[in-house]
Coordinates of C-alpha atoms (C1' of nucleotides) in Angstrom, one line a residue:
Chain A
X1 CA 0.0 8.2 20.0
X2 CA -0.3 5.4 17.6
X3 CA -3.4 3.9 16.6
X4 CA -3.6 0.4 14.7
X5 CA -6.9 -1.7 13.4
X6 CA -6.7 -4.9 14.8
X7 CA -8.0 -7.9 12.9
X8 CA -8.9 -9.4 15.7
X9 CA -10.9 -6.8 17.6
X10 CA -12.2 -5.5 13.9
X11 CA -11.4 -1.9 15.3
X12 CA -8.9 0.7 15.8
X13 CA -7.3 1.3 19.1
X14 CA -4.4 2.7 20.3
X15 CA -1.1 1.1 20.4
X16 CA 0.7 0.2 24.0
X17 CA 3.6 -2.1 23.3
X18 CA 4.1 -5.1 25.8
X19 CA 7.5 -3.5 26.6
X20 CA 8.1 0.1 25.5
X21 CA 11.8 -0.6 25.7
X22 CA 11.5 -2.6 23.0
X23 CA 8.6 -3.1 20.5
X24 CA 9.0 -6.5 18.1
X25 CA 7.0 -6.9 15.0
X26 CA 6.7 -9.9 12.9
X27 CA 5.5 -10.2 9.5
X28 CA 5.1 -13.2 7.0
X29 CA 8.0 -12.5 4.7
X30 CA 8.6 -14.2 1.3
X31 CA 8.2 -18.3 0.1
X32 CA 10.8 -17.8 -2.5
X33 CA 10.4 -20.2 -5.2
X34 CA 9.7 -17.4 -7.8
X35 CA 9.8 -13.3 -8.2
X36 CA 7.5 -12.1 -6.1
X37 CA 4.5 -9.8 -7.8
X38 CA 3.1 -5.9 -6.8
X39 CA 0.8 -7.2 -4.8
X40 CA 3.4 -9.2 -2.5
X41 CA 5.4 -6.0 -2.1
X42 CA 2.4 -4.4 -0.6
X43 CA 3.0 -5.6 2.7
X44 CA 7.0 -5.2 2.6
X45 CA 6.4 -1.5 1.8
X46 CA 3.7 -0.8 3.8
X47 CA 5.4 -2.4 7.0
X48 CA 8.6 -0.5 6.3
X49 CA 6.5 2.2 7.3
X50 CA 5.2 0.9 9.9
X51 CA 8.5 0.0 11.1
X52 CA 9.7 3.6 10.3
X53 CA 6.8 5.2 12.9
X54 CA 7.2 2.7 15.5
X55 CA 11.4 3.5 15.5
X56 CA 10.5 7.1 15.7
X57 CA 7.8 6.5 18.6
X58 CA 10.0 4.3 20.5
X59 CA 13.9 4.2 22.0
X60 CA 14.0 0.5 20.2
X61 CA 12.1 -1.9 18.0
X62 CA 13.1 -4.9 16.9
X63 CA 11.4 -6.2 13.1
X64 CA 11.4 -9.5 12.3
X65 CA 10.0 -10.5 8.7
X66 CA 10.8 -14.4 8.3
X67 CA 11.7 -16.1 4.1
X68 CA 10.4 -19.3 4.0
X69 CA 12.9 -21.6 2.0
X70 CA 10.9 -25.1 2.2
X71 CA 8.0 -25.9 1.1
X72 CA 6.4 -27.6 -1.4
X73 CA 5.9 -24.9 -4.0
X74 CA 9.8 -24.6 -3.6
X75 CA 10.5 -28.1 -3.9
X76 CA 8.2 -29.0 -7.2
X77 CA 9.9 -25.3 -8.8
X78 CA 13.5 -27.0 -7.8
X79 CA 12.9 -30.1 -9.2
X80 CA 11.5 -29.0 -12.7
X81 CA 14.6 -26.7 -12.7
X82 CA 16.8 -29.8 -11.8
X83 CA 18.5 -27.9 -9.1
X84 CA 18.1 -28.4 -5.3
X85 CA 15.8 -26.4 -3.1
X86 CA 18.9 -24.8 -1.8
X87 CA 19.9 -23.4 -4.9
X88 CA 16.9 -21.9 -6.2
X89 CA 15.8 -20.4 -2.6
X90 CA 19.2 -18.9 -2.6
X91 CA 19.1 -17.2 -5.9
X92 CA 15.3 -15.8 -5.4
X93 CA 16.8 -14.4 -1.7
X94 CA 19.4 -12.6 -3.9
X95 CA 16.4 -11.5 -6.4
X96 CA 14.2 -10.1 -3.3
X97 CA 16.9 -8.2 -1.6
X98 CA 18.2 -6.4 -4.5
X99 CA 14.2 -5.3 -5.0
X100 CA 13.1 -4.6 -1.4
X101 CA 16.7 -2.3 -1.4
X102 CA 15.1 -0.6 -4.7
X103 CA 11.8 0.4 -3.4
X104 CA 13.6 1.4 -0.5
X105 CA 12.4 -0.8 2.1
X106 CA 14.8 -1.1 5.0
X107 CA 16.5 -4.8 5.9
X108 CA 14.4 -5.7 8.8
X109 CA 16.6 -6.4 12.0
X110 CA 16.2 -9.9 11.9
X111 CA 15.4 -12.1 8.8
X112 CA 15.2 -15.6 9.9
X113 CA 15.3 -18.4 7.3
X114 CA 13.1 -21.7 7.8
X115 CA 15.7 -24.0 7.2
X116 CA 18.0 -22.8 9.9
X117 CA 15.4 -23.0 12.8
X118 CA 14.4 -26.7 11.6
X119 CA 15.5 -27.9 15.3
X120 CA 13.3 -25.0 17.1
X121 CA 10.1 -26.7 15.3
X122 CA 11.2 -29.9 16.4
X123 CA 11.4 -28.8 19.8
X124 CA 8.1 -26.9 19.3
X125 CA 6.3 -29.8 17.9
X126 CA 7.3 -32.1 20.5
X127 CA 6.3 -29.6 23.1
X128 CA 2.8 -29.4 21.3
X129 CA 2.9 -33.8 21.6
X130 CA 3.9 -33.8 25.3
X131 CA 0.8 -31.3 25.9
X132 CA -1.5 -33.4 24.1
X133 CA -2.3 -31.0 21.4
X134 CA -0.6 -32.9 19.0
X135 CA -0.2 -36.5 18.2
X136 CA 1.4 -38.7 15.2
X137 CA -0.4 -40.3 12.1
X138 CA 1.4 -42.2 9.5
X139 CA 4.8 -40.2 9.9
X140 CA 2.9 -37.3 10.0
X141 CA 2.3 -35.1 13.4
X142 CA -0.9 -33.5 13.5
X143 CA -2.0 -30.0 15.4
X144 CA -5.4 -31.5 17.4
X145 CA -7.4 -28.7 17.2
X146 CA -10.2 -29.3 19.6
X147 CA -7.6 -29.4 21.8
X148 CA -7.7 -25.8 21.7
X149 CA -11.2 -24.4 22.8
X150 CA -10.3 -20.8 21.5
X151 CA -9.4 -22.0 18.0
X152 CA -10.9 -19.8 15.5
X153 CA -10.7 -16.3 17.7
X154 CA -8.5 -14.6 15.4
X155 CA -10.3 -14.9 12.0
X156 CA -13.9 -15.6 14.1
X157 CA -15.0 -18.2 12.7
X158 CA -17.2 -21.1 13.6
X159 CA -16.7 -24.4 13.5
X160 CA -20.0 -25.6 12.4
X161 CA -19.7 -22.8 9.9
X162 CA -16.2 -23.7 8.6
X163 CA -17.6 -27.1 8.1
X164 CA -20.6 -26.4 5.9
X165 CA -18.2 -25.0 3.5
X166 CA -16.7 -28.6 2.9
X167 CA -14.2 -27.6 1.7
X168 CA -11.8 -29.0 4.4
X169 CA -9.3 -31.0 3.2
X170 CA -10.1 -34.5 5.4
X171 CA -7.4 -36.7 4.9
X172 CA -8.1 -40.3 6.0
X173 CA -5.2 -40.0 9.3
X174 CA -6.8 -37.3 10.3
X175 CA -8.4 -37.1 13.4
X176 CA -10.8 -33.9 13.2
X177 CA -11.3 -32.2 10.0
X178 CA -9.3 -29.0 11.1
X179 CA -6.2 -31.2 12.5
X180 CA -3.6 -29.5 10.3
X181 CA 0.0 -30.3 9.8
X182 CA 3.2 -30.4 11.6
X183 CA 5.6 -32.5 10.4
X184 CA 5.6 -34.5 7.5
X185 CA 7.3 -37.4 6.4
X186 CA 9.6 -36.4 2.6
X187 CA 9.7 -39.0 -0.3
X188 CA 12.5 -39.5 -2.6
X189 CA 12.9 -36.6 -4.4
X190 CA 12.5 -33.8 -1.3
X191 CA 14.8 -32.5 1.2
X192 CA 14.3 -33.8 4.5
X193 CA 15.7 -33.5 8.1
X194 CA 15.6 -36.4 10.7
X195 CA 13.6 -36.2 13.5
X196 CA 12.0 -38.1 16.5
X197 CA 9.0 -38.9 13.7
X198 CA 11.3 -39.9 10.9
X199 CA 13.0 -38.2 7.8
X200 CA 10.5 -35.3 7.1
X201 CA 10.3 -31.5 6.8
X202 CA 8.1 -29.2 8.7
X203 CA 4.6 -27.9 8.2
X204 CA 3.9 -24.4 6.7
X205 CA 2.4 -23.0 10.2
X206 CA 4.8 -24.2 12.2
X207 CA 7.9 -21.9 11.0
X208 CA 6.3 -19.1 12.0
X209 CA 5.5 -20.0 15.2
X210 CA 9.0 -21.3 16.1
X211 CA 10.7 -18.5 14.3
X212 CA 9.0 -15.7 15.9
X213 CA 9.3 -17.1 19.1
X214 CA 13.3 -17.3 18.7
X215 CA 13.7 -13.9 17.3
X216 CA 10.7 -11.9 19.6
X217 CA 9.8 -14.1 22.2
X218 CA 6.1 -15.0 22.5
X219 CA 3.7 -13.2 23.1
X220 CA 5.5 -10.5 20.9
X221 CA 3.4 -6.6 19.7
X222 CA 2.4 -6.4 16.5
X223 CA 1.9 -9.5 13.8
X224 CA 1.8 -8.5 9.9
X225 CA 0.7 -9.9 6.6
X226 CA -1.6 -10.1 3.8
X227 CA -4.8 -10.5 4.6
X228 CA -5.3 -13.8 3.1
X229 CA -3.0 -15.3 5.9
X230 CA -5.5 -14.3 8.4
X231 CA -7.2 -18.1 7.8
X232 CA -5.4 -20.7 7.7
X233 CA -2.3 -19.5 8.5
X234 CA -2.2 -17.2 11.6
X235 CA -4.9 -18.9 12.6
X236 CA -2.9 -22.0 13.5
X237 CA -0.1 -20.2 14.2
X238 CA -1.6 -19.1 17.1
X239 CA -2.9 -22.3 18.1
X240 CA 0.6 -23.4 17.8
X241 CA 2.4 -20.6 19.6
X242 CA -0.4 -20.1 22.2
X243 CA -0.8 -24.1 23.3
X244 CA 3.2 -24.7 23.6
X245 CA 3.7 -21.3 25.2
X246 CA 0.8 -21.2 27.5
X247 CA 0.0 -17.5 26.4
X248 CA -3.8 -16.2 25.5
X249 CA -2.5 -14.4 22.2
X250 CA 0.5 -14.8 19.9
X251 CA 0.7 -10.8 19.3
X252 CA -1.3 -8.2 20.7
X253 CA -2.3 -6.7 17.7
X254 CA -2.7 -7.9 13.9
X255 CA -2.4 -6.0 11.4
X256 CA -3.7 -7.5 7.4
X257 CA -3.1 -5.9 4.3
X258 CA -5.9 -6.0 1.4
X259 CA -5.0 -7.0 -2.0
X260 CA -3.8 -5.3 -5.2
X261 CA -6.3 -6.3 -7.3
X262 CA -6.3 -7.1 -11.5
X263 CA -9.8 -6.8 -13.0
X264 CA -12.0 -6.9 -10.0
X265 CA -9.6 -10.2 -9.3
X266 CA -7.0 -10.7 -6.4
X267 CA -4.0 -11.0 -8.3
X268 CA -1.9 -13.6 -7.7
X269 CA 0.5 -16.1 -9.5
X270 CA -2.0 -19.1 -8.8
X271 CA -4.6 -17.1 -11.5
X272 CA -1.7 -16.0 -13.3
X273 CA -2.7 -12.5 -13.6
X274 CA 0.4 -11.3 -11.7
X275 CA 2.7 -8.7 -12.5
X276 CA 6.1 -8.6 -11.6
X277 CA 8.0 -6.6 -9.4
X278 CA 11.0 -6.8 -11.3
X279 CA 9.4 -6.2 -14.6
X280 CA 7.8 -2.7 -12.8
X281 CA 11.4 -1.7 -11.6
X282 CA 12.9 -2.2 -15.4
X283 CA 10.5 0.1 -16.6
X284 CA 9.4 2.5 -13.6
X285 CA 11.9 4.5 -11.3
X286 CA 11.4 2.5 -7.9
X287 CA 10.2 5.6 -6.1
X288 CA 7.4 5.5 -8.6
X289 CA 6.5 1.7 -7.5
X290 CA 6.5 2.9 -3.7
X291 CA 4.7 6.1 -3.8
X292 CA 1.6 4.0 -5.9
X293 CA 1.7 1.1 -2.8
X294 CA 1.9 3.9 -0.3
X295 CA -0.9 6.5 -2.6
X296 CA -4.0 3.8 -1.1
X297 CA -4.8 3.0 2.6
X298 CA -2.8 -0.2 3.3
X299 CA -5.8 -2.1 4.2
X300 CA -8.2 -1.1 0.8
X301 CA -8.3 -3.6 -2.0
X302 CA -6.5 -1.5 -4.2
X303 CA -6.9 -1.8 -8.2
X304 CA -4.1 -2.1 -10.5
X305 CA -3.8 -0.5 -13.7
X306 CA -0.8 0.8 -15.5
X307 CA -2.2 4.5 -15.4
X308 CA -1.9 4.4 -11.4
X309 CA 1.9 4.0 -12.2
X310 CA 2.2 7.4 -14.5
X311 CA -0.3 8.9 -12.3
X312 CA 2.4 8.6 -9.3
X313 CA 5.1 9.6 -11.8
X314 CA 3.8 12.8 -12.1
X315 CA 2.6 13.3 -9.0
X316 CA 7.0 13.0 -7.7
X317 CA 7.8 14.8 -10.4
X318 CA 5.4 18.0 -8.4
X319 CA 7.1 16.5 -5.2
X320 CA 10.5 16.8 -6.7
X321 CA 10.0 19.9 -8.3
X322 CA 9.4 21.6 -4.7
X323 CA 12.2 19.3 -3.4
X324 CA 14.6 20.9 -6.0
X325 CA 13.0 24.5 -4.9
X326 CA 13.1 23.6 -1.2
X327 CA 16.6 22.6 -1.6
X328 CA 17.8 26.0 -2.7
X329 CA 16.0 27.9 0.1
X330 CA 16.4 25.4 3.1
X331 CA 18.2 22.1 2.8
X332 CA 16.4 19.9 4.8
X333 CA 19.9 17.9 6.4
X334 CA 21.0 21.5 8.0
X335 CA 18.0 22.9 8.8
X336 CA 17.3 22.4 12.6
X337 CA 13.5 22.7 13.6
X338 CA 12.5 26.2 15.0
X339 CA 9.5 25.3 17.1
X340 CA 9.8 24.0 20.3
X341 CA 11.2 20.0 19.8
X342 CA 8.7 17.3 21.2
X343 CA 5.8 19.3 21.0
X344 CA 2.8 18.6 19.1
X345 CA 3.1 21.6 17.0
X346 CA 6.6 20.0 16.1
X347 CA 5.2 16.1 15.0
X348 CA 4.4 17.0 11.6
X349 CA 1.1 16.1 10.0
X350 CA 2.8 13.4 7.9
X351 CA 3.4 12.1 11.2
X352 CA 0.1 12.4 12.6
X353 CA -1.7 11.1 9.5
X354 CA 0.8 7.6 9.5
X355 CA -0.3 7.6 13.4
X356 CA -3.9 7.2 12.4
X357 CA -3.3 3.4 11.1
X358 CA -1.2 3.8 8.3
X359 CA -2.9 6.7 6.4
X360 CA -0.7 7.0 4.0
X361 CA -2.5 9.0 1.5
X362 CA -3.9 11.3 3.9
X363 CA -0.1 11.3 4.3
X364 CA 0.6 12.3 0.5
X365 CA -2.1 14.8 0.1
X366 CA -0.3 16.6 3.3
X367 CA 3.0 16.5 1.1
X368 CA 1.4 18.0 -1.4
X369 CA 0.0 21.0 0.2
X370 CA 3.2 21.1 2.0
X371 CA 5.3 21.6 -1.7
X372 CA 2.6 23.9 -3.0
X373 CA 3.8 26.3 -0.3
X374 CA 6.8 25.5 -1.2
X375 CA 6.3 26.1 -5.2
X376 CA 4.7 29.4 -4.1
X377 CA 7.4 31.2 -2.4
X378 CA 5.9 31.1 1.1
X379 CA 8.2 31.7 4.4
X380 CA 8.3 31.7 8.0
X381 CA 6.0 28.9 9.9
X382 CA 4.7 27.5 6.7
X383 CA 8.1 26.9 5.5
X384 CA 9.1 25.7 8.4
X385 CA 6.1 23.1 8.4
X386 CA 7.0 22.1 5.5
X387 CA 10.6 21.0 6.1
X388 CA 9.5 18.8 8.4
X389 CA 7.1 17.4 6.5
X390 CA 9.7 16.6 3.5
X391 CA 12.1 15.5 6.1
X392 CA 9.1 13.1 7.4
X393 CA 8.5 12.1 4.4
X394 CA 12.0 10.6 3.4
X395 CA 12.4 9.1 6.9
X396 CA 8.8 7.7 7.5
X397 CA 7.5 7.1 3.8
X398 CA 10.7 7.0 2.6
X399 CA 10.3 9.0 -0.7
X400 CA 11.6 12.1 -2.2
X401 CA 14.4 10.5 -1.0
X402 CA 16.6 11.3 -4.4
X403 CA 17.6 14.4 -5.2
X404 CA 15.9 16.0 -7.8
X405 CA 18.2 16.0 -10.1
X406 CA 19.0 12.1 -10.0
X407 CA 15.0 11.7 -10.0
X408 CA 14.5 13.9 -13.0
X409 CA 17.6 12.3 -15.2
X410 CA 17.6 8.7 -14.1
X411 CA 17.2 6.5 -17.3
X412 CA 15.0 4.0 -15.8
X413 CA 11.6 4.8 -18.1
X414 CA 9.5 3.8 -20.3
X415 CA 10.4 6.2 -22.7
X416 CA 14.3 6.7 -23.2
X417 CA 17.7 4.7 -23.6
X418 CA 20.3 5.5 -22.0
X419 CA 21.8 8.5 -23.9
X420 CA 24.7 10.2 -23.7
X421 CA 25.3 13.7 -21.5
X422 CA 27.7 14.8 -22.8
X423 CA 25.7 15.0 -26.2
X424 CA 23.1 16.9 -24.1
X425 CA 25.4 19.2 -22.8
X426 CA 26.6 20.4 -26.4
X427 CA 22.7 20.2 -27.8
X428 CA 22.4 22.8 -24.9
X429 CA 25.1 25.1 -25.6
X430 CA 24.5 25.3 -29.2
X431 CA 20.7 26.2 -28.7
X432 CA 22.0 28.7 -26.0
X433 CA 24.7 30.3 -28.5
X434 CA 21.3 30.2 -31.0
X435 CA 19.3 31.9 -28.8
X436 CA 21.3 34.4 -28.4
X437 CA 21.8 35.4 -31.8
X438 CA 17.9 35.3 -31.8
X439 CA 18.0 32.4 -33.8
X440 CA 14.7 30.9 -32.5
X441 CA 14.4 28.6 -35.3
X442 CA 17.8 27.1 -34.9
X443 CA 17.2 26.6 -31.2
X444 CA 13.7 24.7 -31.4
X445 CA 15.1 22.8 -33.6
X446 CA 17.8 21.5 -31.4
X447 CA 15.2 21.3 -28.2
X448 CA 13.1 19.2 -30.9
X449 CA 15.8 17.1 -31.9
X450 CA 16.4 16.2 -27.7
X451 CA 13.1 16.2 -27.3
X452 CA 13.0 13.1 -30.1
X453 CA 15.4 11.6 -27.8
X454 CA 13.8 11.7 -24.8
X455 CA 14.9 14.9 -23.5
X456 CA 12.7 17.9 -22.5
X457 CA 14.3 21.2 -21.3
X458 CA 13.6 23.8 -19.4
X459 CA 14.7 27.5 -19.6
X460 CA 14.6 28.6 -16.0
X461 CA 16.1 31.7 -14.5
X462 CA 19.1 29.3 -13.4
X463 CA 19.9 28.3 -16.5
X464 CA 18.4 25.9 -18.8
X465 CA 18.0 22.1 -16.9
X466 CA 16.9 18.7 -18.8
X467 CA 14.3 16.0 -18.0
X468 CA 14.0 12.9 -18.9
X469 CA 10.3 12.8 -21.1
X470 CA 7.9 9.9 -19.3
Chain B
rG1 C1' -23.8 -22.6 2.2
rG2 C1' -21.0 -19.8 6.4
rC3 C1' -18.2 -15.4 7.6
rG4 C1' -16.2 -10.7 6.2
rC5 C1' -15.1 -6.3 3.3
rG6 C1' -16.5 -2.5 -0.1
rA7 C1' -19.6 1.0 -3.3
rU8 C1' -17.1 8.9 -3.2
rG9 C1' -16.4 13.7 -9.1
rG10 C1' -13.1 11.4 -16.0
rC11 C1' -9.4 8.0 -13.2
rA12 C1' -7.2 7.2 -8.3
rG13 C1' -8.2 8.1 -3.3
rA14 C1' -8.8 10.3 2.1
rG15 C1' -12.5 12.2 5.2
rU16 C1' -16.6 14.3 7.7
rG17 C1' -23.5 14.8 10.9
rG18 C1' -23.9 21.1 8.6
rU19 C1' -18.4 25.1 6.1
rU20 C1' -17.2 19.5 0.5
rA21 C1' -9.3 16.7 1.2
rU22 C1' -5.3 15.4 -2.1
rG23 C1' -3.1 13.6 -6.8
rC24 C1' -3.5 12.7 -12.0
rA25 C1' -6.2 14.1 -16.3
rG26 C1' -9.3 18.3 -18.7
rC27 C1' -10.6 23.5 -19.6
rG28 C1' -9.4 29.0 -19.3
rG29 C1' -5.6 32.6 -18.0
rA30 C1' -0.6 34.5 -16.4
rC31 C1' 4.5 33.9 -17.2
rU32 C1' 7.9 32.5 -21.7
rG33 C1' 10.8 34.5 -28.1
rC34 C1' 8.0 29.8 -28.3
rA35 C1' 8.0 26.0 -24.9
rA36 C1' 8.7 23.4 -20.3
rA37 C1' 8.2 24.1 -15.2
rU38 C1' 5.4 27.2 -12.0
rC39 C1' 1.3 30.2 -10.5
rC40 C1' -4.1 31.8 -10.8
rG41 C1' -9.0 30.4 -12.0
rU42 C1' -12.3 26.3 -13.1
rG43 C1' -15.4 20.7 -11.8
rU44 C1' -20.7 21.3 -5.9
rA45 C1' -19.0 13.6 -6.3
rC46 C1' -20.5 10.4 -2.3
rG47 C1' -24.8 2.9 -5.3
rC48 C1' -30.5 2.4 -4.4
rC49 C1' -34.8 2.8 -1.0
rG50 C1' -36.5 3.9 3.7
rG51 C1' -35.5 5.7 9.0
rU52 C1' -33.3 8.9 12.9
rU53 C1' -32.1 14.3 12.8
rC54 C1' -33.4 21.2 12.2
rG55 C1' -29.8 18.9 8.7
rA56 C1' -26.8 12.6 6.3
rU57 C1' -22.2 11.2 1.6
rU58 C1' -21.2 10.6 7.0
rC59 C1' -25.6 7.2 12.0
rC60 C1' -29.5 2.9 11.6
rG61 C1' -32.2 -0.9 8.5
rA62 C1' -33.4 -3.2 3.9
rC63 C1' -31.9 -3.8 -1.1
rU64 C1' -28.6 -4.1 -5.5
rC65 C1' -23.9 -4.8 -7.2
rG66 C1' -18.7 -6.1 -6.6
rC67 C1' -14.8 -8.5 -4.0
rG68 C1' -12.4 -11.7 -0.4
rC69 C1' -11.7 -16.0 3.0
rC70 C1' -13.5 -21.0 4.2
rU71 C1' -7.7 -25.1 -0.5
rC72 C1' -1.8 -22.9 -2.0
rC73 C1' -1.8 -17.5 -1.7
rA74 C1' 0.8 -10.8 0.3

RNA sequence: GGCGCGAUGGCAGAGUGGUUAUGCAGCGGACUGCAAAUCCGUGUACGCCGGUUCGAUUCCGACUCGCGCCUCCA
């Protein structure tokens, strides 16, 4: 059983898709006029997961996380580059793929970009006019939302409450305060698309409504984001999705990541305090990036500090170690599962603990006992617990997924260039051929002189292996 | 101003009405030619004040502090 906190509902519950034949899950993907930051990789990692458990829950699921490639961010960014909206969204997709593919986030089944579903708003929109929840105001449409007596249910807020924080943005064609946008009309320098209300391009709610709708259906199971998209943003997209679709809910249940945060701050491009993903994956092994999103409860603002990143480093390298070990004794592709399948004694606790909304480090500290007993020699049930939890961990986390070798030699560190192995290899044998003749001296001077390099080696009963120093 | 979230050992971070996760770091030991890796041992933490209870870090209330949303935002 899967149990999920809902926004909404402010509490756990547990999870009954609309249509157990096929779960659909939507989350707020990307607005790519830049590189996206840590913090926006949260949710991409953390719903992979997600994704991950429902697929192993259920016979089919079907994921759709949308890019948004208008908007107004995207058109000032293009025109200060002097290239067209369609350029630079192209090249950031590029930029995003390659990093989702490094952290090991799997392409969702569906990725829907805004631009190609420009006619589906238009159709939504004039849905929401012939239903009188929308009307039009100086070439813009407008969302009317005291049309909509349950506006607010999602986020629960007031009104009267909303209104005391003046800071509503109350533009003079404006009906009600709240009215928010549609459709609205382009100038000069901005892409724009015809439509019954003039040249114009859509509002930012309004993809996602349309967009999920075309790929899901409506209402659809599970909604996902950050958790600052609760208000404004899924707020009127279910005022958009529920008033042209006549349902009560857009999705059943919402789910709201919290923020990574920089100095007791939400970081985030507009305080420029952000760091960037692809400035973390030049310098950190990916796995490293992933295990530190997944080592914190997916809804706890979570801070961030370049320590968390080594910390996690080392904490795989414990992993990999019993990987490497586990790998010797069991390999985890060929070894079937002794206990009776589709029991509970066979759902490992990696499994149970991502069942319990996501609790991913609950998750980890499983792992970790599971490699301990690995480290320490033990067989029988044990053992067997704790191939399934490895296996579970590459399939439903999706880490220790390397092999330990590749994890322990790949030159993506802080510390080393890239260096040559076959320089490595004859440092070894030499030290080996110095060892032998007792030459102690010789050979710590040659593990010194790798160690200088970047190398660290190991004299195990195999033979002697090499690190890469972090 | 309104609404909401949080406060756990050096750092990070789960969890629980009573037996006190997990990781990283530290300290002592074993192993090793010396290391590295690994193993063993080691730290009685839950913001403050009341209340409920035989017993509260865990439930309730007040307080303090921090953060977030109400505007673009993962």
């Amino acid at each position: 059983m899967l149990t999920l906190y809902n926004t909404q509902s402010k509490r756990k519950s547990a999870f009954h898709p609309l249509d157990a034949r096929n779960v659909r899950v939507y989350v707020c993907g990307p607005t790519v006029y830049d590189d996206i930051h840590i913090g926006n990789a949260r949710p991409m990692v953390v719903f992979d997961v997600l994704v991950r458990v429902l697929r192993r829950l259920y016979p089919r699921v079907t994921y759709a996380r949308n890019i948004t490639d208008i908007d107004d961010k995207i058109i000032a960014r293009a025109n200060k580059n002097n290239e067209s909206t369609a350029e630079l969204s192209q090249r950031m997709v590029v930029r995003f793929h390659e990093q989702m593919d490094a952290l090991g986030v799997l392409p969702p089944d569906k990725e829907p970009l805004a631009t190609h579903h420009i006619d589906a708003m238009i159709a939504l929109i004039a849905t929401l006019l012939e239903k009188k929840h929308a009307y039009v105001a100086e070439g813009h449409v407008l969302f009317h939302v005291p049309s909509m007596p349950s506006y607010g249910a999602l986020s629960q807020r007031k009104r009267e409450a909303m209104l005391a924080g003046a800071r509503v943005d109350v533009a003079p064609y404006k009906k009600d305060p709240f009215d928010f946008v549609l459709w609205k009309p382009s100038h000069k320098d901005m892409p724009a698309w015809p439509s019954p209300w003039g040249k114009g391009r859509p509002g930012w709610h309004i993809e996602c409504s349309a967009m999920s709708n075309a790929c899901l259906g409506t209402p659809f199971d599970i909604h996902g984001g950050g958790i600052d998209l609760l208000f404004p943003h899924h707020e009127n997209e279910v005022a958009q999705s529920c008033c042209a679709f006549n349902c009560t809910n857009m999705a059943q249940v919402w789910l709201h990541n919290g923020y990574i945060v920089m100095n007791d701050e939400k970081m985030s491009k507009s305080l420029g305090n952000d760091v960037r993903l692809c400035h973390l994956l030049a310098t950190y092994p990916p796995q490293t990036l992933r295990y530190f999103l997944l080592s914190a409860h997916y809804r706890q603002p979570t801070p961030w500090q370049e320590k968390a990143l080594k910390d996690a480093t080392r904490a795989l390298d414990t992993l990999y170690e019993a990987q490497a070990r586990l790998a010797a004794v069991a390999p985890l592709k060929d070894t079937p599962d002794s206990d009776t399948p589709d029991s509970d004694a066979s759902i490992s606790d990696i499994q149970h603990a991502l069942a319990d909304d996501l609790n991913t480090p609950l998750a980890l500290a499983h792992l970790h006992r599971h490699a301990k007993t690995i480290t320490k020699n033990v067989t029988g049930a044990p053992l067997r617990a704790a191939v399934r939890a490895f296996r579970d961990a590459q399939d439903l986390l999706g880490l220790v997924t390397l092999s330990a070798e590749d994890w322990f030699q790949s030159n993506t560190s802080t510390t080393t260039e890239s260096i040559d192995e076959t320089f490595i290899r004859s440092m070894i044998t030499q030290r080996e051929e110095a060892r032998r003749a007792k030459d102690f001296q010789k050979a710590d001077e040659l593990r010194d002189t790798l160690y200088q390099q970047g190398i660290i080696l190991e004299d195990t009963p195999q033979g002697v292996q090499w690190k890469r120093r972090r």
